[in-house]
PDB file of C-alpha atoms in Angstrom:
ATOM      1  CA  MET A   6     -29.521 -12.266   0.203  1.00  0.00           C
ATOM      2  CA  LEU A   7     -26.597 -13.775   2.114  1.00  0.00           C
ATOM      3  CA  ALA A   8     -26.305 -13.265   5.840  1.00  0.00           C
ATOM      4  CA  ALA A   9     -22.997 -11.924   7.139  1.00  0.00           C
ATOM      5  CA  VAL A  10     -20.674 -14.405   8.788  1.00  0.00           C
ATOM      6  CA  ALA A  11     -19.708 -13.370  12.343  1.00  0.00           C
ATOM      7  CA  GLY A  12     -16.253 -11.826  12.197  1.00  0.00           C
ATOM      8  CA  SER A  13     -16.298 -11.710   8.397  1.00  0.00           C
ATOM      9  CA  VAL A  14     -13.795  -9.470   6.641  1.00  0.00           C
ATOM     10  CA  LEU A  15     -13.368  -8.246   3.063  1.00  0.00           C
ATOM     11  CA  VAL A  16      -9.709  -7.614   2.186  1.00  0.00           C
ATOM     12  CA  VAL A  17      -9.176  -4.840  -0.377  1.00  0.00           C
ATOM     13  CA  ASP A  18      -5.657  -4.500  -1.784  1.00  0.00           C
ATOM     14  CA  ASP A  19      -4.169  -4.674  -5.275  1.00  0.00           C
ATOM     15  CA  ASP A  20      -1.162  -6.709  -4.051  1.00  0.00           C
ATOM     16  CA  ASP A  21      -1.938 -10.440  -4.006  1.00  0.00           C
ATOM     17  CA  VAL A  22       1.037 -11.153  -1.711  1.00  0.00           C
ATOM     18  CA  PHE A  23      -0.326  -8.684   0.842  1.00  0.00           C
ATOM     19  CA  ARG A  24      -3.809 -10.169   0.574  1.00  0.00           C
ATOM     20  CA  GLY A  25      -2.333 -13.596   1.407  1.00  0.00           C
ATOM     21  CA  LEU A  26      -0.538 -12.141   4.429  1.00  0.00           C
ATOM     22  CA  ALA A  27      -3.727 -10.379   5.524  1.00  0.00           C
ATOM     23  CA  ARG A  28      -5.703 -13.640   5.253  1.00  0.00           C
ATOM     24  CA  ARG A  29      -3.193 -15.367   7.544  1.00  0.00           C
ATOM     25  CA  LEU A  30      -3.122 -12.498  10.048  1.00  0.00           C
ATOM     26  CA  LEU A  31      -6.907 -12.291  10.193  1.00  0.00           C
ATOM     27  CA  ALA A  32      -7.329 -16.056  10.536  1.00  0.00           C
ATOM     28  CA  ALA A  33      -4.804 -16.020  13.390  1.00  0.00           C
ATOM     29  CA  VAL A  34      -7.056 -13.646  15.347  1.00  0.00           C
ATOM     30  CA  GLY A  35     -10.223 -15.615  14.628  1.00  0.00           C
ATOM     31  CA  LEU A  36     -11.635 -13.621  11.727  1.00  0.00           C
ATOM     32  CA  ALA A  37     -12.879 -15.105   8.456  1.00  0.00           C
ATOM     33  CA  VAL A  38     -11.904 -13.542   5.137  1.00  0.00           C
ATOM     34  CA  VAL A  39     -15.069 -13.878   3.068  1.00  0.00           C
ATOM     35  CA  GLY A  40     -13.776 -12.070   0.011  1.00  0.00           C
ATOM     36  CA  GLU A  41     -11.006 -10.144  -1.623  1.00  0.00           C
ATOM     37  CA  ALA A  42     -10.947  -7.235  -4.056  1.00  0.00           C
ATOM     38  CA  GLU A  43      -8.205  -5.438  -5.971  1.00  0.00           C
ATOM     39  CA  THR A  44     -10.060  -2.199  -6.805  1.00  0.00           C
ATOM     40  CA  THR A  45     -12.604   0.162  -5.302  1.00  0.00           C
ATOM     41  CA  ALA A  46     -15.214  -0.948  -7.846  1.00  0.00           C
ATOM     42  CA  ALA A  47     -14.655  -4.628  -7.075  1.00  0.00           C
ATOM     43  CA  ALA A  48     -14.707  -3.876  -3.341  1.00  0.00           C
ATOM     44  CA  LEU A  49     -18.107  -2.179  -3.503  1.00  0.00           C
ATOM     45  CA  ALA A  50     -19.540  -5.040  -5.567  1.00  0.00           C
ATOM     46  CA  ALA A  51     -18.082  -7.668  -3.208  1.00  0.00           C
ATOM     47  CA  ALA A  52     -19.283  -5.824  -0.118  1.00  0.00           C
ATOM     48  CA  THR A  53     -22.811  -5.595  -1.481  1.00  0.00           C
ATOM     49  CA  THR A  54     -22.873  -9.311  -2.291  1.00  0.00           C
ATOM     50  CA  LEU A  55     -20.979 -10.677   0.736  1.00  0.00           C
ATOM     51  CA  ARG A  56     -22.144  -8.200   3.416  1.00  0.00           C
ATOM     52  CA  PRO A  57     -18.972  -8.514   5.516  1.00  0.00           C
ATOM     53  CA  ASP A  58     -18.844  -7.278   9.083  1.00  0.00           C
ATOM     54  CA  ALA A  59     -15.650  -5.389   8.281  1.00  0.00           C
ATOM     55  CA  ALA A  60     -13.134  -4.486   5.594  1.00  0.00           C
ATOM     56  CA  LEU A  61      -9.372  -4.118   5.635  1.00  0.00           C
ATOM     57  CA  VAL A  62      -8.744  -1.499   2.917  1.00  0.00           C
ATOM     58  CA  ASP A  63      -5.532  -0.316   1.263  1.00  0.00           C
ATOM     59  CA  VAL A  64      -5.392   3.468   0.991  1.00  0.00           C
ATOM     60  CA  MET A  65      -3.871   3.440  -2.512  1.00  0.00           C
ATOM     61  CA  LEU A  66      -5.869   1.424  -5.047  1.00  0.00           C
ATOM     62  CA  PRO A  67      -5.453   1.438  -8.830  1.00  0.00           C
ATOM     63  CA  ASP A  68      -8.887   2.937  -9.535  1.00  0.00           C
ATOM     64  CA  GLY A  69      -9.330   5.223  -6.573  1.00  0.00           C
ATOM     65  CA  ASP A  70      -8.695   6.260  -3.030  1.00  0.00           C
ATOM     66  CA  GLY A  71      -9.201   3.772  -0.199  1.00  0.00           C
ATOM     67  CA  VAL A  72     -10.135   6.602   2.177  1.00  0.00           C
ATOM     68  CA  ALA A  73     -13.034   7.584  -0.098  1.00  0.00           C
ATOM     69  CA  LEU A  74     -13.938   3.896  -0.408  1.00  0.00           C
ATOM     70  CA  ALA A  75     -14.062   3.652   3.391  1.00  0.00           C
ATOM     71  CA  GLY A  76     -16.727   6.366   3.420  1.00  0.00           C
ATOM     72  CA  LYS A  77     -18.819   4.414   0.904  1.00  0.00           C
ATOM     73  CA  LEU A  78     -18.421   1.152   2.819  1.00  0.00           C
ATOM     74  CA  VAL A  79     -19.429   2.576   6.201  1.00  0.00           C
ATOM     75  CA  ALA A  80     -22.493   4.143   4.543  1.00  0.00           C
ATOM     76  CA  LEU A  81     -23.808   0.692   3.580  1.00  0.00           C
ATOM     77  CA  PRO A  82     -26.979  -0.295   5.480  1.00  0.00           C
ATOM     78  CA  TRP A  83     -25.223  -2.784   7.814  1.00  0.00           C
ATOM     79  CA  ARG A  84     -22.367  -0.320   8.509  1.00  0.00           C
ATOM     80  CA  PRO A  85     -19.287  -2.536   8.253  1.00  0.00           C
ATOM     81  CA  ARG A  86     -16.257  -1.496  10.265  1.00  0.00           C
ATOM     82  CA  VAL A  87     -13.288  -0.354   8.161  1.00  0.00           C
ATOM     83  CA  VAL A  88      -9.585  -0.393   8.927  1.00  0.00           C
ATOM     84  CA  LEU A  89      -7.363   1.404   6.434  1.00  0.00           C
ATOM     85  CA  THR A  90      -3.817   0.283   5.747  1.00  0.00           C
ATOM     86  CA  SER A  91      -0.875   1.185   3.509  1.00  0.00           C
ATOM     87  CA  THR A  92       2.817   0.577   2.988  1.00  0.00           C
ATOM     88  CA  ASP A  93       3.160   4.365   3.466  1.00  0.00           C
ATOM     89  CA  ALA A  94       2.791   5.149   7.177  1.00  0.00           C
ATOM     90  CA  ASP A  95       1.733   8.708   6.247  1.00  0.00           C
ATOM     91  CA  ALA A  96      -0.856   7.721   3.617  1.00  0.00           C
ATOM     92  CA  ALA A  97      -3.869   8.741   5.708  1.00  0.00           C
ATOM     93  CA  SER A  98      -3.998  11.518   8.263  1.00  0.00           C
ATOM     94  CA  PRO A  99      -5.980  11.026  11.473  1.00  0.00           C
ATOM     95  CA  GLU A 100      -8.382  13.714  10.236  1.00  0.00           C
ATOM     96  CA  ALA A 101      -8.965  11.918   6.906  1.00  0.00           C
ATOM     97  CA  VAL A 102      -9.525   8.614   8.708  1.00  0.00           C
ATOM     98  CA  ARG A 103     -12.100  10.189  11.045  1.00  0.00           C
ATOM     99  CA  ALA A 104     -13.828  12.021   8.194  1.00  0.00           C
ATOM    100  CA  SER A 105     -14.122   8.802   6.183  1.00  0.00           C
ATOM    101  CA  GLY A 106     -15.828   6.967   9.031  1.00  0.00           C
ATOM    102  CA  ALA A 107     -13.070   4.355   9.148  1.00  0.00           C
ATOM    103  CA  ASP A 108     -12.279   2.900  12.551  1.00  0.00           C
ATOM    104  CA  ALA A 109      -8.501   3.129  12.232  1.00  0.00           C
ATOM    105  CA  PHE A 110      -5.448   3.419  10.005  1.00  0.00           C
ATOM    106  CA  VAL A 111      -2.687   0.883  10.580  1.00  0.00           C
ATOM    107  CA  PRO A 112       0.486   0.933   8.449  1.00  0.00           C
ATOM    108  CA  ASN A 113       1.191  -2.483   6.874  1.00  0.00           C
ATOM    109  CA  GLU A 114       4.359  -2.928   8.914  1.00  0.00           C
ATOM    110  CA  GLU A 115       2.358  -2.600  12.147  1.00  0.00           C
ATOM    111  CA  LEU A 116      -0.437  -5.025  11.207  1.00  0.00           C
ATOM    112  CA  PRO A 117       1.144  -8.127  12.816  1.00  0.00           C
ATOM    113  CA  GLY A 118       1.096  -6.413  16.229  1.00  0.00           C
ATOM    114  CA  ALA A 119      -2.156  -4.496  15.810  1.00  0.00           C
ATOM    115  CA  PRO A 120      -5.302  -5.477  17.734  1.00  0.00           C
ATOM    116  CA  LEU A 121      -7.032  -6.493  14.487  1.00  0.00           C
ATOM    117  CA  HIS A 122      -9.827  -8.471  16.138  1.00  0.00           C
ATOM    118  CA  ARG A 123     -10.826  -5.483  18.287  1.00  0.00           C
ATOM    119  CA  LEU A 124     -10.444  -2.977  15.439  1.00  0.00           C
ATOM    120  CA  LEU A 125     -12.487  -5.030  12.992  1.00  0.00           C
ATOM    121  CA  THR A 126     -15.174  -6.300  15.367  1.00  0.00           C
ATOM    122  CA  GLY A 127     -15.365  -3.613  18.035  1.00  0.00           C
ATOM    123  CA  GLU A 128     -15.141  -6.325  20.708  1.00  0.00           C
TER     124      GLU A 128
END
């Protein structure tokens, strides 16, 4: 079994351009992207294999709901932190975010100014 890399993040989004942007944003704040996934199924498989400290998860995925995925990710034994994101600023209500166990919801347009390191590491 692989040990988690400190500050390791799984990026889950079906848009490859966004995943590239996310990689750059996360690297800029000192976090390492250890994997990427385009679907909820691929995200769960990658999380189980890679054991990331955190995941940046799109709310709208082709095979399911990122909010429901957040609940599955935070239930994993090592309890990765989850930040939800979307191009739709209203995609996830504060109540849905809390109920999922995610740490935050940040609309895509606000990601460059968001405290990603703190949100994804808790530091």
